[in-house]
XYZ file of C-alpha atoms in Angstrom:
316
model
C -64.735 62.030 18.799
C -62.407 59.047 18.229
C -62.652 56.789 21.233
C -60.044 54.531 22.796
C -62.063 51.555 21.605
C -61.739 52.771 18.018
C -57.962 52.938 18.392
C -57.796 49.409 19.762
C -59.978 48.040 16.972
C -57.887 49.845 14.329
C -54.584 48.570 15.698
C -55.956 45.039 16.002
C -57.137 45.189 12.371
C -53.670 46.319 11.203
C -51.915 43.452 13.003
C -54.473 40.978 11.696
C -53.934 42.197 8.133
C -50.166 41.966 8.577
C -50.412 38.421 9.936
C -52.643 37.352 7.041
C -50.168 38.871 4.574
C -47.237 37.072 6.143
C -49.079 33.740 6.061
C -50.154 34.183 2.447
C -46.707 35.324 1.396
C -44.878 32.506 3.155
C -47.289 29.958 1.707
C -46.551 31.150 -1.813
C -42.797 31.240 -1.104
C -42.786 27.766 0.420
C -44.621 26.380 -2.568
C -42.070 27.881 -4.953
C -39.151 26.766 -2.765
C -40.422 23.214 -2.422
C -40.989 23.009 -6.156
C -37.401 24.124 -6.797
C -36.004 21.645 -4.285
C -38.029 18.870 -5.831
C -36.569 19.665 -9.254
C -33.034 19.715 -7.821
C -33.600 16.373 -6.094
C -34.752 14.882 -9.372
C -31.692 16.234 -11.198
C -29.346 14.929 -8.497
C -31.023 11.524 -8.629
C -30.429 11.404 -12.371
C -26.769 12.359 -11.906
C -26.277 9.675 -9.256
C -27.828 7.055 -11.530
C -25.586 8.125 -14.402
C -22.470 8.003 -12.209
C -23.402 4.560 -10.865
C -23.841 3.310 -14.431
C -20.438 4.720 -15.384
C -18.843 3.152 -12.304
C -20.354 -0.242 -13.082
C -19.166 -0.022 -16.670
C -15.624 0.894 -15.540
C -15.590 -1.918 -12.973
C -16.645 -4.368 -15.669
C -13.871 -3.150 -17.965
C -11.327 -3.417 -15.137
C -12.492 -6.931 -14.325
C -12.127 -7.927 -17.974
C -8.667 -6.356 -18.169
C -7.549 -8.092 -14.976
C -8.920 -11.419 -16.187
C -6.919 -10.958 -19.381
C -3.791 -10.112 -17.380
C -4.380 -13.189 -15.253
C -4.631 -15.469 -18.260
C -1.668 -13.917 -20.078
C 0.521 -13.359 -17.010
C 2.196 -16.786 -16.946
C 3.092 -16.425 -20.627
C 4.455 -12.927 -20.121
C 6.766 -13.895 -17.229
C 7.690 -17.396 -18.484
C 11.455 -17.827 -18.407
C 12.100 -14.281 -17.146
C 13.630 -15.579 -13.897
C 14.730 -19.007 -15.087
C 16.759 -20.870 -12.460
C 16.714 -17.860 -10.123
C 15.754 -17.956 -6.442
C 13.391 -15.659 -4.539
C 12.691 -15.216 -0.831
C 9.281 -13.826 0.096
C 8.955 -11.417 3.032
C 5.451 -10.355 4.108
C 4.053 -7.906 6.624
C 1.255 -9.040 8.897
C -1.365 -7.044 6.962
C -0.417 -8.560 3.593
C -3.253 -10.564 2.049
C -2.668 -14.346 1.898
C -4.359 -14.449 -1.526
C -1.791 -12.003 -2.923
C 1.045 -14.016 -1.367
C -0.157 -17.302 -2.849
C -0.739 -15.791 -6.293
C 2.739 -14.241 -6.275
C 4.350 -17.537 -5.276
C 2.611 -19.282 -8.155
C 3.720 -16.616 -10.625
C 7.312 -16.832 -9.348
C 7.292 -20.541 -10.127
C 5.769 -19.884 -13.563
C 8.627 -17.468 -14.271
C 11.101 -20.323 -13.851
C 12.289 -19.287 -10.381
C 11.854 -21.022 -7.050
C 10.838 -19.671 -3.649
C 13.449 -20.545 -1.010
C 11.267 -19.611 1.944
C 8.908 -17.143 3.536
C 9.339 -14.730 6.409
C 6.506 -12.758 8.015
C 7.266 -9.516 9.841
C 4.999 -9.203 12.880
C 3.312 -6.048 14.145
C 6.042 -5.828 16.784
C 8.601 -5.393 13.995
C 7.078 -2.022 13.045
C 5.926 -0.964 16.511
C 7.663 2.354 17.349
C 7.624 1.449 21.045
C 9.681 -1.684 20.338
C 12.186 -0.067 17.963
C 14.941 0.058 20.583
C 14.408 -3.597 21.448
C 14.560 -4.608 17.768
C 17.698 -2.527 17.300
C 19.405 -4.245 20.239
C 18.477 -7.737 19.004
C 19.704 -6.999 15.473
C 23.018 -5.575 16.691
C 23.605 -8.601 18.903
C 22.944 -10.991 15.978
C 25.224 -9.278 13.442
C 27.173 -11.971 11.544
C 30.956 -11.871 11.810
C 32.551 -9.892 9.002
C 29.327 -8.217 7.868
C 29.119 -4.437 7.548
C 26.022 -2.719 8.901
C 25.082 0.854 7.920
C 25.755 3.631 10.380
C 22.062 4.622 10.324
C 20.610 3.752 13.681
C 16.928 3.201 12.788
C 15.555 -0.275 13.418
C 14.191 -0.800 9.881
C 17.539 -0.186 8.195
C 19.466 -2.330 10.672
C 16.947 -5.181 10.408
C 17.224 -4.970 6.625
C 20.998 -5.242 6.909
C 20.783 -8.295 9.178
C 18.180 -10.179 7.171
C 19.780 -9.141 3.901
C 23.098 -10.622 5.020
C 21.573 -13.986 5.924
C 18.641 -14.271 3.470
C 20.217 -12.948 0.261
C 23.114 -14.271 -1.776
C 26.012 -12.042 -2.701
C 24.967 -10.195 -5.870
C 28.391 -10.673 -7.468
C 29.265 -14.266 -6.571
C 25.733 -15.652 -5.929
C 27.119 -17.313 -2.804
C 25.799 -17.084 0.786
C 26.966 -14.065 2.756
C 26.580 -15.856 6.098
C 26.947 -19.368 7.438
C 24.045 -21.686 8.101
C 24.547 -21.210 11.839
C 24.411 -17.419 11.449
C 21.191 -17.716 9.438
C 19.642 -19.938 12.121
C 20.813 -17.613 14.897
C 19.396 -14.513 13.190
C 16.010 -16.071 12.505
C 15.905 -17.706 15.938
C 16.752 -14.480 17.771
C 14.204 -12.403 15.868
C 11.572 -15.118 16.335
C 12.220 -15.323 20.072
C 11.866 -11.546 20.245
C 8.468 -11.771 18.553
C 9.587 -9.810 15.476
C 9.356 -12.445 12.718
C 7.667 -15.745 11.857
C 9.800 -17.773 9.401
C 8.643 -20.773 7.414
C 10.447 -24.069 7.832
C 13.786 -24.439 6.081
C 14.290 -20.878 4.820
C 17.340 -20.645 2.560
C 19.171 -17.660 1.036
C 18.023 -16.417 -2.370
C 19.226 -14.047 -5.077
C 16.113 -11.851 -5.054
C 13.460 -10.747 -2.589
C 9.847 -9.645 -2.710
C 8.564 -7.645 0.257
C 4.778 -7.902 0.252
C 2.754 -5.441 2.298
C -0.907 -4.439 2.576
C -2.321 -0.933 2.300
C -1.457 2.246 4.194
C -0.662 2.096 7.898
C -3.310 3.465 10.271
C -3.623 4.561 13.868
C -0.981 5.926 16.223
C 2.536 5.792 14.829
C 1.315 5.044 11.287
C 4.062 7.150 9.723
C 6.773 5.445 11.771
C 5.433 1.999 10.900
C 5.390 2.792 7.188
C 8.906 4.233 7.375
C 10.222 1.102 9.111
C 8.940 -1.134 6.300
C 10.220 1.264 3.635
C 13.718 1.466 5.130
C 13.819 -2.277 5.712
C 12.990 -3.032 2.061
C 15.465 -0.427 0.795
C 18.311 -1.880 2.843
C 17.325 -5.411 1.825
C 17.689 -4.292 -1.796
C 21.235 -3.083 -1.110
C 22.140 -6.520 0.266
C 21.381 -8.683 -2.770
C 20.738 -8.751 -6.500
C 17.347 -7.044 -6.257
C 14.208 -6.420 -4.210
C 10.682 -5.300 -5.065
C 8.330 -3.771 -2.505
C 4.747 -4.595 -3.529
C 1.452 -3.631 -1.890
C -2.212 -2.773 -2.330
C -3.193 0.625 -3.839
C -3.358 2.339 -0.420
C 0.313 1.517 0.176
C 1.306 4.303 -2.239
C -0.360 6.975 -0.076
C 1.631 9.195 2.244
C 1.101 6.861 5.223
C 1.912 3.741 3.205
C 5.331 2.052 2.887
C 5.437 2.539 -0.885
C 4.441 6.182 -0.471
C 7.388 6.661 1.910
C 9.801 5.048 -0.552
C 8.549 7.091 -3.489
C 9.034 10.306 -1.525
C 12.731 9.454 -1.081
C 14.798 9.774 -4.264
C 17.715 7.866 -2.745
C 15.381 4.888 -2.151
C 13.633 4.998 -5.540
C 16.992 5.037 -7.301
C 17.571 1.433 -6.218
C 14.321 -0.114 -4.934
C 11.417 -0.993 -7.251
C 7.830 -0.598 -6.051
C 4.482 -1.917 -7.300
C 1.296 -0.459 -5.774
C -1.431 -2.762 -7.170
C -0.331 -6.260 -6.244
C -3.954 -7.084 -5.423
C -4.550 -7.387 -9.192
C -3.196 -9.852 -11.740
C -1.640 -6.956 -13.666
C 0.166 -5.790 -10.518
C 1.553 -9.240 -9.818
C 2.858 -9.511 -13.385
C 4.449 -6.071 -12.933
C 6.108 -7.332 -9.728
C 7.773 -10.220 -11.552
C 8.869 -7.987 -14.426
C 10.253 -5.504 -11.894
C 12.269 -8.335 -10.298
C 13.754 -9.096 -13.705
C 14.555 -5.411 -14.136
C 16.209 -5.387 -10.713
C 18.358 -8.316 -11.758
C 19.470 -6.264 -14.760
C 20.359 -3.286 -12.555
C 17.229 -1.164 -13.095
C 14.457 0.105 -10.848
C 11.096 1.822 -11.184
C 7.773 2.863 -9.670
C 4.917 0.806 -11.111
C 1.176 0.494 -10.674
C -1.823 2.793 -10.668
C -0.929 5.388 -8.003
C -0.441 9.013 -8.899
C 3.244 8.666 -7.951
C 3.796 5.653 -10.251
C 5.750 6.175 -13.456
C 4.144 3.397 -15.484
C 1.840 0.347 -15.106
C 4.794 -2.026 -15.518
C 8.385 -2.120 -16.772
C 8.476 -1.539 -20.522
C 4.985 0.019 -20.571
C 4.593 3.743 -21.414
C 6.112 5.845 -18.659
C 4.406 8.966 -17.319
C 7.389 10.114 -15.298
C 11.095 9.584 -15.150
C 12.907 7.306 -12.694
């Protein structure tokens, strides 16, 4: 007769055999799995090394190309803006190195810089837009025509364009010296601008910005700079908005301009002013502005060409 003890021993033996099978099977599987993962890790390591080598090679080529542009730049722009005048407007995130290099290239083109004006963070702060609008309206020079658009960037562009830029037809000031002083003084007192000493009106303007705007209100900040530069362009003989590569993104001032066909039809943009090639493109774009043209230049996906006169990948 089969006893209870026999049943218990039999069942225990079955579970023991099952456990041993599971252990042996999982050990074999883990060994195969680990071997496969090890091979994949080795392959990925090789790919990473190859990509790093390619990146280093590309960076070296870019450095060589930019060094060449830097050495040839003064020769390329020489005489292109002979006896012209340029006012330089910068945002607070613009790099001083880019500003100084642009000023030097302007002088090498035969032009002179009549002054500098920095737009503070308050200028683009959405929470201070109403305050900026009120200050600008109060400082409007007698006889000047401001656009009906009520946004602060456009109105500020109209005010500063009327006092900082010469009439594009007569090349004469559009405001008196007192009106220029009042406009700069009022905006300075409001914390919206920081002008250099002795700013004088010019024929052309460069608006220099940094990369894309970030944080709360980034889109509004970028739009304020974009609209300001566009209106400044309407006020004189030509304006170029130049920035770092990130400025051509959707949350960057150049990106905002390039998404607006009415703005791109008049305002030129350069999205790689952090490079020697981009600064040369900025000066050539100023010359093109003087001749009545405009374009989107640089390395961004929404650029039409590296520089004026260089193979275009898209129409104006």
